[in-house]
Amino acid sequence: MLNDDVSSGGGEPPSHPSFESLKAFRSAGRGPWAQVADSDWNDWRWQMRHRITTLEQLERLLPALAPEERAGTDLVAAKLSMGITPYFFNLIDLSDPLCPIRRQVVPRLEETDRAPWELTDPCGEDRHSPVPGLVHRYPDRVLFLVTNRCASYCRYCTRSRLVSNASGYGFHPDFERQLDYIARTPQVRDVLLSGGDPLVFSDDKLEHLLNRLRAIPHVEFLRIGTRIPIFLPQRITPDLCGMLRRFHPLFVSIHSNHPHELTIEAREALGRLADAGIPLGNQSVLLRGINDSVEVMRAHVQKLLLCRVRPYYLYQCDLIAGSAHFRTSVQKGLEIIEGLRGYTTGYAVPTFAIDAPGGGGKVPVSPDYVLSRNAERVVIRNYEGKIFEYPEALDCAAPCRAGQGAQSDWA
Ligand SMILES: *Cc1c(COP(=O)(O)O)cnc(C)c1O
Ligand code: SF4
């Protein structure tokens, strides 16, 4: 009943690892797979084949399974599959029932709760899809969903309606229709491959898709969104990196939430991508009890820079059905950004954003550094709360070139 002790505050207080310990790079080790040959352990296909997908496996590996976890795992068959790579499983701290790694991938009963404002498609993606599996929300870029599979499944996944196909959504991307839409839509200059996780594909399949995209003249910029460097760093092989580098400019956005995910193995995998000239960004989801503190986030973003990854977005958790136990207040996210800005490297500070419910896209939300503003002056505060005044410049005092240009009757 360790769980009750912690939540009621009646027993051992949860241990807070120090900043130094959060920042340390460790290896995942072998844990229960000590007997497995190196060649198997380091083979990404072996890791995929040996994922933890059933309650029996979980009970064997996690002896102190909480009743909520057991019940949750029983129920996931109809929602979002369980899948945990042996590598990622080894990052779970067995002595901590609230382990931030464990809570991201081990199902819990709370996932079956549903608040009235929660949705199965919280970002209104389906309604912005001109063809299935292609989301065209912004003027110049599209989100290209290429698969419903991932190396492991995140319990708060915003696309759980289609990811893993547990809910019977029947997602079957039709690449021909998706590519055809991109080819006949010249304003699309940026294609973001996502899913699911595009790096579950073989090198050949991915290469074929990237070749098809590169054959479209107006597609300037390619990106891949993937959590594989975190769930399955073994997938980031020299062959994969050698293939990807032929498609530049190509950026990769990874998804990491907690400093413990940044292991020696992940750092090496990210280094291989960076050495292939691929700029790396990170997207995190703000998750209650997992990364909702300045200290954890500061360690995380600094560690990302050590892995040559620039923190890109921090998302407020979407209103996906069964995610209430993961959500924090927006205020918490603002506090975290305030606790980073000025206190650490500017490159380490992500943009905090809410993906507007129903389909408005990503809206940045920022602490208020502008205290007041009028035509004469802007009053600002710095990260320490000190107040400064900036005298406003006049953009269009006559005569001014922009003003003249606007006078069409002069022409
Ligand atoms: C996030 C997202 C993008 C990319 O947005 P950026 O701010 O350019 O990273 C594009 N399309 C959709 C539908 C998205 O959700
Ligand atoms: S890796 Fe991404 S798409 Fe896959 S389950 Fe996690 S959040 Fe969802």
PDB file of N, CA, C and O in Angstrom, residues 46-97:
ATOM      1  N   TRP A  46      14.792  -6.634 -32.347  1.00  0.00           N
ATOM      2  CA  TRP A  46      14.672  -7.486 -31.158  1.00  0.00           C
ATOM      3  C   TRP A  46      13.894  -6.738 -30.077  1.00  0.00           C
ATOM      4  O   TRP A  46      12.989  -7.292 -29.446  1.00  0.00           O
ATOM      5  N   GLN A  47      14.231  -5.469 -29.878  1.00  0.00           N
ATOM      6  CA  GLN A  47      13.531  -4.657 -28.868  1.00  0.00           C
ATOM      7  C   GLN A  47      12.034  -4.567 -29.199  1.00  0.00           C
ATOM      8  O   GLN A  47      11.183  -4.681 -28.312  1.00  0.00           O
ATOM      9  N   MET A  48      11.710  -4.382 -30.477  1.00  0.00           N
ATOM     10  CA  MET A  48      10.295  -4.280 -30.869  1.00  0.00           C
ATOM     11  C   MET A  48       9.573  -5.608 -30.611  1.00  0.00           C
ATOM     12  O   MET A  48       8.442  -5.628 -30.128  1.00  0.00           O
ATOM     13  N   ARG A  49      10.238  -6.713 -30.943  1.00  0.00           N
ATOM     14  CA  ARG A  49       9.597  -8.025 -30.757  1.00  0.00           C
ATOM     15  C   ARG A  49       9.409  -8.375 -29.284  1.00  0.00           C
ATOM     16  O   ARG A  49       8.527  -9.148 -28.932  1.00  0.00           O
ATOM     17  N   HIS A  50      10.256  -7.820 -28.420  1.00  0.00           N
ATOM     18  CA  HIS A  50      10.209  -8.179 -27.005  1.00  0.00           C
ATOM     19  C   HIS A  50       9.552  -7.115 -26.141  1.00  0.00           C
ATOM     20  O   HIS A  50       9.799  -7.042 -24.933  1.00  0.00           O
ATOM     21  N   ARG A  51       8.700  -6.325 -26.749  1.00  0.00           N
ATOM     22  CA  ARG A  51       8.012  -5.296 -25.964  1.00  0.00           C
ATOM     23  C   ARG A  51       7.062  -5.932 -24.952  1.00  0.00           C
ATOM     24  O   ARG A  51       6.517  -7.023 -25.177  1.00  0.00           O
ATOM     25  N   ILE A  52       6.849  -5.201 -23.877  1.00  0.00           N
ATOM     26  CA  ILE A  52       5.909  -5.653 -22.848  1.00  0.00           C
ATOM     27  C   ILE A  52       4.521  -5.195 -23.284  1.00  0.00           C
ATOM     28  O   ILE A  52       4.269  -3.989 -23.397  1.00  0.00           O
ATOM     29  N   THR A  53       3.665  -6.175 -23.553  1.00  0.00           N
ATOM     30  CA  THR A  53       2.350  -5.836 -24.099  1.00  0.00           C
ATOM     31  C   THR A  53       1.199  -6.469 -23.300  1.00  0.00           C
ATOM     32  O   THR A  53       0.051  -6.147 -23.568  1.00  0.00           O
ATOM     33  N   THR A  54       1.514  -7.386 -22.362  1.00  0.00           N
ATOM     34  CA  THR A  54       0.420  -8.076 -21.662  1.00  0.00           C
ATOM     35  C   THR A  54       0.528  -7.893 -20.145  1.00  0.00           C
ATOM     36  O   THR A  54       1.616  -7.619 -19.609  1.00  0.00           O
ATOM     37  N   LEU A  55      -0.614  -8.076 -19.482  1.00  0.00           N
ATOM     38  CA  LEU A  55      -0.659  -7.974 -18.024  1.00  0.00           C
ATOM     39  C   LEU A  55       0.255  -9.027 -17.384  1.00  0.00           C
ATOM     40  O   LEU A  55       0.930  -8.753 -16.394  1.00  0.00           O
ATOM     41  N   GLU A  56       0.296 -10.220 -17.956  1.00  0.00           N
ATOM     42  CA  GLU A  56       1.148 -11.282 -17.393  1.00  0.00           C
ATOM     43  C   GLU A  56       2.607 -10.845 -17.382  1.00  0.00           C
ATOM     44  O   GLU A  56       3.312 -11.009 -16.385  1.00  0.00           O
ATOM     45  N   GLN A  57       3.065 -10.274 -18.494  1.00  0.00           N
ATOM     46  CA  GLN A  57       4.460  -9.811 -18.548  1.00  0.00           C
ATOM     47  C   GLN A  57       4.698  -8.709 -17.525  1.00  0.00           C
ATOM     48  O   GLN A  57       5.713  -8.698 -16.834  1.00  0.00           O
ATOM     49  N   LEU A  58       3.738  -7.806 -17.445  1.00  0.00           N
ATOM     50  CA  LEU A  58       3.896  -6.666 -16.537  1.00  0.00           C
ATOM     51  C   LEU A  58       3.947  -7.154 -15.083  1.00  0.00           C
ATOM     52  O   LEU A  58       4.757  -6.687 -14.289  1.00  0.00           O
ATOM     53  N   GLU A  59       3.082  -8.120 -14.739  1.00  0.00           N
ATOM     54  CA  GLU A  59       3.067  -8.624 -13.366  1.00  0.00           C
ATOM     55  C   GLU A  59       4.371  -9.308 -13.002  1.00  0.00           C
ATOM     56  O   GLU A  59       4.837  -9.218 -11.876  1.00  0.00           O
ATOM     57  N   ARG A  60       4.954  -9.964 -13.976  1.00  0.00           N
ATOM     58  CA  ARG A  60       6.215 -10.643 -13.733  1.00  0.00           C
ATOM     59  C   ARG A  60       7.331  -9.608 -13.502  1.00  0.00           C
ATOM     60  O   ARG A  60       8.184  -9.776 -12.638  1.00  0.00           O
ATOM     61  N   LEU A  61       7.299  -8.531 -14.271  1.00  0.00           N
ATOM     62  CA  LEU A  61       8.397  -7.572 -14.237  1.00  0.00           C
ATOM     63  C   LEU A  61       8.228  -6.490 -13.166  1.00  0.00           C
ATOM     64  O   LEU A  61       9.203  -5.916 -12.685  1.00  0.00           O
ATOM     65  N   LEU A  62       6.975  -6.195 -12.813  1.00  0.00           N
ATOM     66  CA  LEU A  62       6.705  -5.162 -11.802  1.00  0.00           C
ATOM     67  C   LEU A  62       5.960  -5.819 -10.654  1.00  0.00           C
ATOM     68  O   LEU A  62       4.723  -5.796 -10.600  1.00  0.00           O
ATOM     69  N   PRO A  63       6.682  -6.414  -9.708  1.00  0.00           N
ATOM     70  CA  PRO A  63       6.026  -7.195  -8.664  1.00  0.00           C
ATOM     71  C   PRO A  63       5.043  -6.367  -7.836  1.00  0.00           C
ATOM     72  O   PRO A  63       4.039  -6.889  -7.383  1.00  0.00           O
ATOM     73  N   ALA A  64       5.314  -5.075  -7.654  1.00  0.00           N
ATOM     74  CA  ALA A  64       4.409  -4.269  -6.819  1.00  0.00           C
ATOM     75  C   ALA A  64       3.413  -3.495  -7.676  1.00  0.00           C
ATOM     76  O   ALA A  64       3.229  -2.303  -7.509  1.00  0.00           O
ATOM     77  N   LEU A  65       2.766  -4.192  -8.594  1.00  0.00           N
ATOM     78  CA  LEU A  65       1.779  -3.538  -9.459  1.00  0.00           C
ATOM     79  C   LEU A  65       0.605  -3.031  -8.603  1.00  0.00           C
ATOM     80  O   LEU A  65       0.038  -3.785  -7.824  1.00  0.00           O
ATOM     81  N   ALA A  66       0.268  -1.748  -8.765  1.00  0.00           N
ATOM     82  CA  ALA A  66      -0.855  -1.191  -7.992  1.00  0.00           C
ATOM     83  C   ALA A  66      -2.165  -1.704  -8.579  1.00  0.00           C
ATOM     84  O   ALA A  66      -2.238  -1.986  -9.774  1.00  0.00           O
ATOM     85  N   PRO A  67      -3.216  -1.779  -7.737  1.00  0.00           N
ATOM     86  CA  PRO A  67      -4.522  -2.242  -8.265  1.00  0.00           C
ATOM     87  C   PRO A  67      -4.991  -1.382  -9.433  1.00  0.00           C
ATOM     88  O   PRO A  67      -5.579  -1.899 -10.393  1.00  0.00           O
ATOM     89  N   GLU A  68      -4.703  -0.076  -9.387  1.00  0.00           N
ATOM     90  CA  GLU A  68      -5.130   0.824 -10.479  1.00  0.00           C
ATOM     91  C   GLU A  68      -4.387   0.491 -11.774  1.00  0.00           C
ATOM     92  O   GLU A  68      -4.904   0.680 -12.865  1.00  0.00           O
ATOM     93  N   GLU A  69      -3.140   0.040 -11.626  1.00  0.00           N
ATOM     94  CA  GLU A  69      -2.362  -0.315 -12.817  1.00  0.00           C
ATOM     95  C   GLU A  69      -2.856  -1.649 -13.385  1.00  0.00           C
ATOM     96  O   GLU A  69      -2.987  -1.803 -14.602  1.00  0.00           O
ATOM     97  N   ARG A  70      -3.144  -2.577 -12.478  1.00  0.00           N
ATOM     98  CA  ARG A  70      -3.630  -3.880 -12.948  1.00  0.00           C
ATOM     99  C   ARG A  70      -4.959  -3.711 -13.684  1.00  0.00           C
ATOM    100  O   ARG A  70      -5.143  -4.187 -14.797  1.00  0.00           O
ATOM    101  N   ALA A  71      -5.870  -2.952 -13.062  1.00  0.00           N
ATOM    102  CA  ALA A  71      -7.180  -2.741 -13.678  1.00  0.00           C
ATOM    103  C   ALA A  71      -7.018  -1.986 -14.992  1.00  0.00           C
ATOM    104  O   ALA A  71      -7.667  -2.301 -15.994  1.00  0.00           O
ATOM    105  N   GLY A  72      -6.140  -0.991 -15.001  1.00  0.00           N
ATOM    106  CA  GLY A  72      -5.928  -0.186 -16.209  1.00  0.00           C
ATOM    107  C   GLY A  72      -5.405  -1.046 -17.346  1.00  0.00           C
ATOM    108  O   GLY A  72      -5.882  -0.971 -18.484  1.00  0.00           O
ATOM    109  N   THR A  73      -4.448  -1.888 -17.029  1.00  0.00           N
ATOM    110  CA  THR A  73      -3.847  -2.723 -18.063  1.00  0.00           C
ATOM    111  C   THR A  73      -4.869  -3.700 -18.646  1.00  0.00           C
ATOM    112  O   THR A  73      -4.859  -4.005 -19.830  1.00  0.00           O
ATOM    113  N   ASP A  74      -5.791  -4.140 -17.789  1.00  0.00           N
ATOM    114  CA  ASP A  74      -6.852  -5.024 -18.240  1.00  0.00           C
ATOM    115  C   ASP A  74      -7.758  -4.342 -19.259  1.00  0.00           C
ATOM    116  O   ASP A  74      -8.278  -4.975 -20.177  1.00  0.00           O
ATOM    117  N   LEU A  75      -7.948  -3.043 -19.077  1.00  0.00           N
ATOM    118  CA  LEU A  75      -8.934  -2.322 -19.879  1.00  0.00           C
ATOM    119  C   LEU A  75      -8.379  -1.721 -21.163  1.00  0.00           C
ATOM    120  O   LEU A  75      -9.135  -1.280 -22.011  1.00  0.00           O
ATOM    121  N   VAL A  76      -7.034  -1.681 -21.310  1.00  0.00           N
ATOM    122  CA  VAL A  76      -6.485  -0.923 -22.431  1.00  0.00           C
ATOM    123  C   VAL A  76      -6.745  -1.566 -23.786  1.00  0.00           C
ATOM    124  O   VAL A  76      -6.600  -0.899 -24.805  1.00  0.00           O
ATOM    125  N   ALA A  77      -7.136  -2.808 -23.758  1.00  0.00           N
ATOM    126  CA  ALA A  77      -7.370  -3.480 -25.035  1.00  0.00           C
ATOM    127  C   ALA A  77      -8.294  -2.669 -25.928  1.00  0.00           C
ATOM    128  O   ALA A  77      -8.155  -2.670 -27.142  1.00  0.00           O
ATOM    129  N   ALA A  78      -9.220  -1.915 -25.301  1.00  0.00           N
ATOM    130  CA  ALA A  78     -10.198  -1.174 -26.098  1.00  0.00           C
ATOM    131  C   ALA A  78      -9.834   0.300 -26.271  1.00  0.00           C
ATOM    132  O   ALA A  78     -10.600   1.053 -26.828  1.00  0.00           O
ATOM    133  N   LYS A  79      -8.673   0.706 -25.791  1.00  0.00           N
ATOM    134  CA  LYS A  79      -8.366   2.138 -25.826  1.00  0.00           C
ATOM    135  C   LYS A  79      -7.054   2.410 -26.555  1.00  0.00           C
ATOM    136  O   LYS A  79      -7.029   2.714 -27.734  1.00  0.00           O
ATOM    137  N   LEU A  80      -5.964   2.279 -25.842  1.00  0.00           N
ATOM    138  CA  LEU A  80      -4.641   2.493 -26.434  1.00  0.00           C
ATOM    139  C   LEU A  80      -3.790   1.343 -25.925  1.00  0.00           C
ATOM    140  O   LEU A  80      -3.674   1.153 -24.710  1.00  0.00           O
ATOM    141  N   SER A  81      -3.225   0.558 -26.836  1.00  0.00           N
ATOM    142  CA  SER A  81      -2.468  -0.621 -26.430  1.00  0.00           C
ATOM    143  C   SER A  81      -1.361  -0.256 -25.454  1.00  0.00           C
ATOM    144  O   SER A  81      -0.884   0.878 -25.448  1.00  0.00           O
ATOM    145  N   MET A  82      -0.956  -1.250 -24.673  1.00  0.00           N
ATOM    146  CA  MET A  82       0.265  -1.088 -23.901  1.00  0.00           C
ATOM    147  C   MET A  82       1.402  -1.646 -24.748  1.00  0.00           C
ATOM    148  O   MET A  82       1.260  -2.675 -25.415  1.00  0.00           O
ATOM    149  N   GLY A  83       2.518  -0.948 -24.732  1.00  0.00           N
ATOM    150  CA  GLY A  83       3.711  -1.451 -25.415  1.00  0.00           C
ATOM    151  C   GLY A  83       4.877  -0.728 -24.780  1.00  0.00           C
ATOM    152  O   GLY A  83       4.870   0.503 -24.723  1.00  0.00           O
ATOM    153  N   ILE A  84       5.834  -1.453 -24.257  1.00  0.00           N
ATOM    154  CA  ILE A  84       6.992  -0.823 -23.613  1.00  0.00           C
ATOM    155  C   ILE A  84       8.233  -1.585 -24.077  1.00  0.00           C
ATOM    156  O   ILE A  84       8.312  -2.801 -23.893  1.00  0.00           O
ATOM    157  N   THR A  85       9.180  -0.891 -24.670  1.00  0.00           N
ATOM    158  CA  THR A  85      10.406  -1.589 -25.087  1.00  0.00           C
ATOM    159  C   THR A  85      11.185  -2.005 -23.837  1.00  0.00           C
ATOM    160  O   THR A  85      11.163  -1.299 -22.816  1.00  0.00           O
ATOM    161  N   PRO A  86      11.875  -3.147 -23.880  1.00  0.00           N
ATOM    162  CA  PRO A  86      12.696  -3.550 -22.732  1.00  0.00           C
ATOM    163  C   PRO A  86      13.680  -2.442 -22.326  1.00  0.00           C
ATOM    164  O   PRO A  86      13.863  -2.178 -21.137  1.00  0.00           O
ATOM    165  N   TYR A  87      14.272  -1.783 -23.328  1.00  0.00           N
ATOM    166  CA  TYR A  87      15.191  -0.683 -23.036  1.00  0.00           C
ATOM    167  C   TYR A  87      14.511   0.376 -22.170  1.00  0.00           C
ATOM    168  O   TYR A  87      15.029   0.783 -21.128  1.00  0.00           O
ATOM    169  N   PHE A  88      13.315   0.842 -22.569  1.00  0.00           N
ATOM    170  CA  PHE A  88      12.653   1.922 -21.836  1.00  0.00           C
ATOM    171  C   PHE A  88      12.143   1.417 -20.491  1.00  0.00           C
ATOM    172  O   PHE A  88      12.173   2.149 -19.495  1.00  0.00           O
ATOM    173  N   PHE A  89      11.704   0.163 -20.451  1.00  0.00           N
ATOM    174  CA  PHE A  89      11.242  -0.416 -19.188  1.00  0.00           C
ATOM    175  C   PHE A  89      12.320  -0.296 -18.107  1.00  0.00           C
ATOM    176  O   PHE A  89      12.042  -0.031 -16.943  1.00  0.00           O
ATOM    177  N   ASN A  90      13.573  -0.486 -18.529  1.00  0.00           N
ATOM    178  CA  ASN A  90      14.673  -0.454 -17.558  1.00  0.00           C
ATOM    179  C   ASN A  90      14.894   0.924 -16.942  1.00  0.00           C
ATOM    180  O   ASN A  90      15.636   1.042 -15.975  1.00  0.00           O
ATOM    181  N   LEU A  91      14.249   1.947 -17.473  1.00  0.00           N
ATOM    182  CA  LEU A  91      14.387   3.273 -16.867  1.00  0.00           C
ATOM    183  C   LEU A  91      13.413   3.467 -15.700  1.00  0.00           C
ATOM    184  O   LEU A  91      13.475   4.452 -14.980  1.00  0.00           O
ATOM    185  N   ILE A  92      12.504   2.482 -15.523  1.00  0.00           N
ATOM    186  CA  ILE A  92      11.557   2.571 -14.398  1.00  0.00           C
ATOM    187  C   ILE A  92      12.297   2.318 -13.093  1.00  0.00           C
ATOM    188  O   ILE A  92      13.076   1.371 -12.987  1.00  0.00           O
ATOM    189  N   ASP A  93      12.044   3.187 -12.113  1.00  0.00           N
ATOM    190  CA  ASP A  93      12.597   2.989 -10.779  1.00  0.00           C
ATOM    191  C   ASP A  93      11.602   2.137  -9.991  1.00  0.00           C
ATOM    192  O   ASP A  93      10.536   2.607  -9.589  1.00  0.00           O
ATOM    193  N   LEU A  94      11.965   0.853  -9.773  1.00  0.00           N
ATOM    194  CA  LEU A  94      11.016  -0.086  -9.158  1.00  0.00           C
ATOM    195  C   LEU A  94      10.675   0.292  -7.726  1.00  0.00           C
ATOM    196  O   LEU A  94       9.654  -0.139  -7.187  1.00  0.00           O
ATOM    197  N   SER A  95      11.528   1.096  -7.098  1.00  0.00           N
ATOM    198  CA  SER A  95      11.263   1.445  -5.690  1.00  0.00           C
ATOM    199  C   SER A  95      10.330   2.653  -5.578  1.00  0.00           C
ATOM    200  O   SER A  95       9.970   3.051  -4.488  1.00  0.00           O
ATOM    201  N   ASP A  96       9.959   3.252  -6.712  1.00  0.00           N
ATOM    202  CA  ASP A  96       9.145   4.470  -6.668  1.00  0.00           C
ATOM    203  C   ASP A  96       7.817   4.247  -7.396  1.00  0.00           C
ATOM    204  O   ASP A  96       7.763   4.229  -8.621  1.00  0.00           O
ATOM    205  N   PRO A  97       6.727   4.067  -6.638  1.00  0.00           N
ATOM    206  CA  PRO A  97       5.433   3.792  -7.292  1.00  0.00           C
ATOM    207  C   PRO A  97       4.976   4.961  -8.165  1.00  0.00           C
ATOM    208  O   PRO A  97       4.115   4.799  -9.018  1.00  0.00           O
TER     209      PRO A  97
END
